[in-house]
Short mmCIF file of C-alpha atoms in Angstrom, two decimals:
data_model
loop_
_atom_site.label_atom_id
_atom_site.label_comp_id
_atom_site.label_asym_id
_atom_site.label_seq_id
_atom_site.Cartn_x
_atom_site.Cartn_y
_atom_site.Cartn_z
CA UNK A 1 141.62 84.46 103.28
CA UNK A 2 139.93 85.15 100.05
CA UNK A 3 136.76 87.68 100.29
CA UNK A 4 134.03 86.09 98.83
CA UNK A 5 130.20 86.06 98.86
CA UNK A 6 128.22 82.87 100.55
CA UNK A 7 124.77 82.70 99.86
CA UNK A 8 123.72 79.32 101.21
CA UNK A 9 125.84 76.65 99.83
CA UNK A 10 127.02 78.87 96.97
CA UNK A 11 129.94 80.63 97.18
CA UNK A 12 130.75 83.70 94.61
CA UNK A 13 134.17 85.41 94.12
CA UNK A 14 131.88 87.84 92.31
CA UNK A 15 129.97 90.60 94.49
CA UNK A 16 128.25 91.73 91.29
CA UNK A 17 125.12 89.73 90.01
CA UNK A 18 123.59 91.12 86.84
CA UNK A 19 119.78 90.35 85.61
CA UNK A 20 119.16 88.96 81.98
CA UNK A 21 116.16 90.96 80.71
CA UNK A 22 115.92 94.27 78.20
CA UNK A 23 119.36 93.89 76.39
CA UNK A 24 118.73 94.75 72.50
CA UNK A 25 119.59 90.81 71.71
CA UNK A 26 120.94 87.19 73.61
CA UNK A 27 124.39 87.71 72.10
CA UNK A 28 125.01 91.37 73.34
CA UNK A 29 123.35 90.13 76.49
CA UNK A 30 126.28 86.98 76.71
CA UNK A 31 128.93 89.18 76.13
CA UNK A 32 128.06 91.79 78.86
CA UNK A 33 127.87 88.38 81.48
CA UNK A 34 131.21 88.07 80.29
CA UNK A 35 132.65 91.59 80.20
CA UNK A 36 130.95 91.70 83.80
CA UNK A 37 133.03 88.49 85.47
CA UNK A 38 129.36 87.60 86.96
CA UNK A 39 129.19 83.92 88.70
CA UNK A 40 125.79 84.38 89.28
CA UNK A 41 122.46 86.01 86.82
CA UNK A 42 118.96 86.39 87.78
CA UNK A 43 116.10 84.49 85.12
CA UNK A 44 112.64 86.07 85.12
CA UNK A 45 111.03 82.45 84.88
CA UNK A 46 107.88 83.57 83.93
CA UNK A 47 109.12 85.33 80.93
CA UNK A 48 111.62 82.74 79.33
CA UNK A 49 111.12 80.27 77.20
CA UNK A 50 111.74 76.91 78.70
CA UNK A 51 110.61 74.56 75.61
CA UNK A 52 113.31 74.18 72.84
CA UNK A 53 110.71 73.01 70.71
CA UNK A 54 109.68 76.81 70.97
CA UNK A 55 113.05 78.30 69.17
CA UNK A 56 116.13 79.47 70.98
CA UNK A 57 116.23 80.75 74.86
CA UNK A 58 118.19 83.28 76.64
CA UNK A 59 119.57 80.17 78.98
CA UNK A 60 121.41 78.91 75.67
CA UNK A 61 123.33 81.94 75.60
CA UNK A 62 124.51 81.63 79.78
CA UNK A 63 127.19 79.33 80.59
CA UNK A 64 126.19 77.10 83.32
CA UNK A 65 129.40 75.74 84.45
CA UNK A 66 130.23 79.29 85.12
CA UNK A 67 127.75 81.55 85.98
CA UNK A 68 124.92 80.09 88.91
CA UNK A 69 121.03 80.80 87.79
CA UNK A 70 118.87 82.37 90.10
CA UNK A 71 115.59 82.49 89.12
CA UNK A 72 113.26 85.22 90.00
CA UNK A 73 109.57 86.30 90.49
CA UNK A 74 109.90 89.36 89.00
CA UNK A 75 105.85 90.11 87.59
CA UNK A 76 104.25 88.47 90.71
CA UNK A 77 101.83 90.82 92.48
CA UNK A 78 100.34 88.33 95.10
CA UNK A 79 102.03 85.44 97.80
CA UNK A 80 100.13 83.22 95.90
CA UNK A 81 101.33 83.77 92.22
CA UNK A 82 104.80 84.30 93.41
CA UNK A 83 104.96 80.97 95.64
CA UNK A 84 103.61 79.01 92.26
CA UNK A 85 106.05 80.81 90.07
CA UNK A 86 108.76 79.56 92.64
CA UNK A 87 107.46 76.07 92.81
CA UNK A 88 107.80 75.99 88.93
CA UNK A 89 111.34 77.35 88.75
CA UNK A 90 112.63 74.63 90.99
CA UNK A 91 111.19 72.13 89.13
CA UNK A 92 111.95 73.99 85.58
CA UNK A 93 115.69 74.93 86.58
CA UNK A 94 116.47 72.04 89.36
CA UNK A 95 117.27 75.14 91.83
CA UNK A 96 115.88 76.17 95.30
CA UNK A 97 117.50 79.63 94.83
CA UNK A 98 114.78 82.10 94.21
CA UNK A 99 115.11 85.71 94.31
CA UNK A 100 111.43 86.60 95.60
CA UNK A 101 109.82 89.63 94.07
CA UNK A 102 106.26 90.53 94.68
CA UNK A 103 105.40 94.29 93.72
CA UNK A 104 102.64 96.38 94.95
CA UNK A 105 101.48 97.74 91.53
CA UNK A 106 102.76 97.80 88.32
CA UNK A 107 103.54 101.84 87.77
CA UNK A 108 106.24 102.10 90.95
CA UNK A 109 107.01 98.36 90.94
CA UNK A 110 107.21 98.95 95.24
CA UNK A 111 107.36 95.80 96.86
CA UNK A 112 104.43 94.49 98.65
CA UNK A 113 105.52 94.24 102.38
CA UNK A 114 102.67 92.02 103.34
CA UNK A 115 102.61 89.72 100.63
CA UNK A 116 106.52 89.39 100.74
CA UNK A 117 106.79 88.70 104.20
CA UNK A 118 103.74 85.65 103.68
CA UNK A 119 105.42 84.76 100.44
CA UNK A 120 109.05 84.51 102.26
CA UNK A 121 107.67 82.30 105.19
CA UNK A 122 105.76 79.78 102.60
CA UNK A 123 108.82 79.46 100.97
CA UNK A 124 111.54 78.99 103.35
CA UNK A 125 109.17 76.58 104.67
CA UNK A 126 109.34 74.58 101.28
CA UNK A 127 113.27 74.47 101.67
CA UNK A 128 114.12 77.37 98.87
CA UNK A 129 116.90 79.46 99.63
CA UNK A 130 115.07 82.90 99.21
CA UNK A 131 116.64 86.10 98.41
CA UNK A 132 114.09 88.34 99.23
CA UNK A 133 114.02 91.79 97.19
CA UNK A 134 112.47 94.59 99.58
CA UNK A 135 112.33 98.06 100.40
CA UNK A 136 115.02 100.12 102.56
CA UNK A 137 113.14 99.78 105.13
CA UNK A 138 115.00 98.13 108.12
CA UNK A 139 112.28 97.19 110.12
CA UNK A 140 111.27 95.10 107.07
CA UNK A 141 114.61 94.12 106.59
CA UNK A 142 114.79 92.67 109.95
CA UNK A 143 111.59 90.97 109.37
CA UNK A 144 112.77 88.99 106.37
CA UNK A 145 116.06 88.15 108.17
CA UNK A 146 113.94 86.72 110.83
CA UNK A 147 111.52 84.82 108.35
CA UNK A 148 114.45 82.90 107.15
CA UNK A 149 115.51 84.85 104.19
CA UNK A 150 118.96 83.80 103.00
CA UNK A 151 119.56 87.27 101.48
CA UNK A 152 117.92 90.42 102.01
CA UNK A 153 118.11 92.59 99.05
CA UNK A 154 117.19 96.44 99.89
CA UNK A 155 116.44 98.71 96.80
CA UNK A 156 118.41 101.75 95.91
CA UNK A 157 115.76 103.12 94.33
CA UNK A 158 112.82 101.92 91.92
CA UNK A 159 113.28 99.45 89.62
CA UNK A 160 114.90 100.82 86.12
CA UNK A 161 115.23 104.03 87.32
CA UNK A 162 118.47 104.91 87.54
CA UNK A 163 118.73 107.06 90.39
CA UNK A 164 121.25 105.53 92.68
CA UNK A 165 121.06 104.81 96.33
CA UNK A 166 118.38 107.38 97.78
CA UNK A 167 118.75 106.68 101.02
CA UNK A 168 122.04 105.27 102.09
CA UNK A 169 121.15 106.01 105.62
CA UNK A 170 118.42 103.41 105.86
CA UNK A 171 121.48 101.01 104.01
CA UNK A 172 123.62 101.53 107.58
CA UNK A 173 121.07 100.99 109.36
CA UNK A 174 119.67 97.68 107.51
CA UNK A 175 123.45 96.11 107.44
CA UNK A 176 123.84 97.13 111.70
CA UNK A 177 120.55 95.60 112.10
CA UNK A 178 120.92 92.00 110.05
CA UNK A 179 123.05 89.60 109.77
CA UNK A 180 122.29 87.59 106.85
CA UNK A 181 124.41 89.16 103.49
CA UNK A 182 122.77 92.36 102.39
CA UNK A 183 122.56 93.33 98.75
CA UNK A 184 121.71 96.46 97.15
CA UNK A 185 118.64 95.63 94.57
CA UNK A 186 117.19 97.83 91.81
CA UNK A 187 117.96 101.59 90.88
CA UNK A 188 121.86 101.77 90.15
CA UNK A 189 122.50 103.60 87.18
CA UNK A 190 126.07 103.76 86.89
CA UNK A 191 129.47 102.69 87.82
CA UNK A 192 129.92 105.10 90.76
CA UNK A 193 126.22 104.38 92.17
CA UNK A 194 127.69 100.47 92.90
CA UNK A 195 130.89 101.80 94.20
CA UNK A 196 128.11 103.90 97.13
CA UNK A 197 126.76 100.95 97.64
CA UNK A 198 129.95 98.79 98.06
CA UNK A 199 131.61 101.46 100.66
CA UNK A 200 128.29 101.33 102.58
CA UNK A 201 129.22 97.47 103.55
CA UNK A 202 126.64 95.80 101.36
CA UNK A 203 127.76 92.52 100.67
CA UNK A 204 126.77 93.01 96.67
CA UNK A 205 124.64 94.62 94.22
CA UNK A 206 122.07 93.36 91.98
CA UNK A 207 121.17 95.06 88.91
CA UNK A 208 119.79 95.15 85.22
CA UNK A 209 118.73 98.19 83.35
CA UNK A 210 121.84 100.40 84.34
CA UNK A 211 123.82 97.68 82.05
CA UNK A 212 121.34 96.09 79.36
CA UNK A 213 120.13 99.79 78.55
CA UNK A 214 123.67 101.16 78.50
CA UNK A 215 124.61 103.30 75.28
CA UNK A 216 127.67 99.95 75.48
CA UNK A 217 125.93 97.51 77.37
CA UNK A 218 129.59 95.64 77.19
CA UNK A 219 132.07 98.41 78.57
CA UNK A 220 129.33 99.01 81.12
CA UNK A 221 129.52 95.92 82.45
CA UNK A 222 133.06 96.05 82.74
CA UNK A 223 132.72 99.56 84.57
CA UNK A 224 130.34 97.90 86.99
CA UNK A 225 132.87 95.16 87.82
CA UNK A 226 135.90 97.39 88.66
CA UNK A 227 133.05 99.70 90.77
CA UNK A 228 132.51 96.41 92.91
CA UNK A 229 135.84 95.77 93.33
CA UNK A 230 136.75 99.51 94.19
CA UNK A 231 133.83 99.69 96.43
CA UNK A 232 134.34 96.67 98.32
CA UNK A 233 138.04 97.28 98.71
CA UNK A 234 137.44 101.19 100.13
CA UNK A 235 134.81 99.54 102.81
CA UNK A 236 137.38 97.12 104.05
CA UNK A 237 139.96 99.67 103.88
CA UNK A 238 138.26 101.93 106.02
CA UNK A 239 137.55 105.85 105.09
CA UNK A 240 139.36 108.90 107.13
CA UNK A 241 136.73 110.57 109.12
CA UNK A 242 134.85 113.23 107.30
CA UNK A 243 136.36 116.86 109.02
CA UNK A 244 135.04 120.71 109.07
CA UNK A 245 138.27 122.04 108.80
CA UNK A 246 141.83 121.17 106.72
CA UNK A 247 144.33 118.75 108.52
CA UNK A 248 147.95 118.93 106.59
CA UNK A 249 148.59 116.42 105.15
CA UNK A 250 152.23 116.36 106.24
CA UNK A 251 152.75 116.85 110.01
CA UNK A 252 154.05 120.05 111.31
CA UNK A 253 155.80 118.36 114.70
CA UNK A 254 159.83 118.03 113.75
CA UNK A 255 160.33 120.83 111.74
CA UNK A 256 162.94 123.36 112.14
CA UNK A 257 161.86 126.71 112.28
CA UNK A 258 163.69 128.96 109.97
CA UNK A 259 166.60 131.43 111.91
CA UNK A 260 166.03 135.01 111.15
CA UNK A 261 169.25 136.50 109.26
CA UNK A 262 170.97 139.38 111.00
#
């Protein structure tokens, strides 16, 4: 059977979803979502321009037959103003995806735990499919899942920084606790920080900066593919067990000793 990624009634060969904000232009920003093999890009609603009147828009640059918008609340710091920035993506973008992002203040960009739990409930109760971005912590986690959250989206680290997965062992114990797909949100930096994450059993990884602010945005994206793909294929592969001591690699049972001349 073919490994892919359901979230909802979407279905995505491609574990890797990239955000569309900070690349130097739209073009370099098209060819990375190509370089990448994305099905699926996050839209900061608030912050794009949804009136051609108003000159060109960074959805003219993403091909919709291929790649699946999922608009997000990134700059919400309240339920309240993320639940209205929702409300106007659906109608805006003809979507109930939303990736739900409400941040506790604007220098750590944390998530708000209260606010996103109220905000996740209001909106699941409106019929969105939410994607809820969150910290690692699992009792959160679990909270979402049992909210309604279609996706619960654990950060590596904070937002932009490019520090990697801090705390992989919260990551276990998120994906032994839930059952909805898991994705790693926020903090990868580079190619081998997504292959962590993949070997951990997250079901994908969401990112932005660790591409758009790339010395190559393009070859980065293409790194982060193959990083997916390598990570994703070591988890279902299975790792040898991490040992103390040396174990030869070729067995010593069989082997004839050598005779001693004389």
């Amino acid at each position: 059977m073919e490994d892919v990624l359901k979230i909802g009634e979407i279905t995505l060969r491609s574990r890797l979803i990239l955000g569309t904000g900070k690349y130097a232009s739209f073009e370099l920003m098209r060819q990375a979502l190509e370089a990448s093999g994305t099905e699926m890009v996050t839209v900061a609603i608030r912050r794009v321009n949804l009136d051609p009147q108003k000159g060109e828009s960074l959805l003219d640059y993403i091909d919709r037959k291929k790649i699946t918008i999922l608009p997000n609340t990134a700059g919400c710091y309240s339920a309240k103003e993320a639940i209205r920035t929702a409300r106007l993506s659906r109608e805006a973008l003809e979507t109930n995806l939303v990736k739900l992002e409400v941040l506790g203040d604007p220098k750590t960009l944390l998530p708000d735990p209260v606010e996103t739990l109220e905000a996740t409930k209001q909106l699941v109760k409106e019929g969105f499919c939410v994607l809820t971005y969150t910290s690692d912590d699992p009792i959160m986690a679990k909270r979402l899942e049992d909210a309604g959250a279609t996706s619960v989206m654990p950060a590596g680290s904070p937002i932009g920084s490019g520090q990697g997965i801090l705390n992989p062992n919260n990551i276990r114990i998120i994906l032994e606790s839930l059952t909805v797909p898991v994705i790693v949100d926020a903090g990868v930096g580079t190619a081998s920080d997504v292959v962590l994450a993949m070997e951990l059993g997250v079901e994908g990884v969401l990112l932005n900066t660790g591409v758009a602010c790339a010395k190559d945005p393009v070859k980065m994206a293409k790194a982060m593919a193959h990083a997916i793909e390598a990570g994703r294929l070591a988890y279902l592969a299975g790792r040898i067990p991490k040992r103390l001591y040396a174990k030869a690699s070729s067995p010593l049972e069989g082997m004839i000793e050598e005779q001693p001349h004389g």
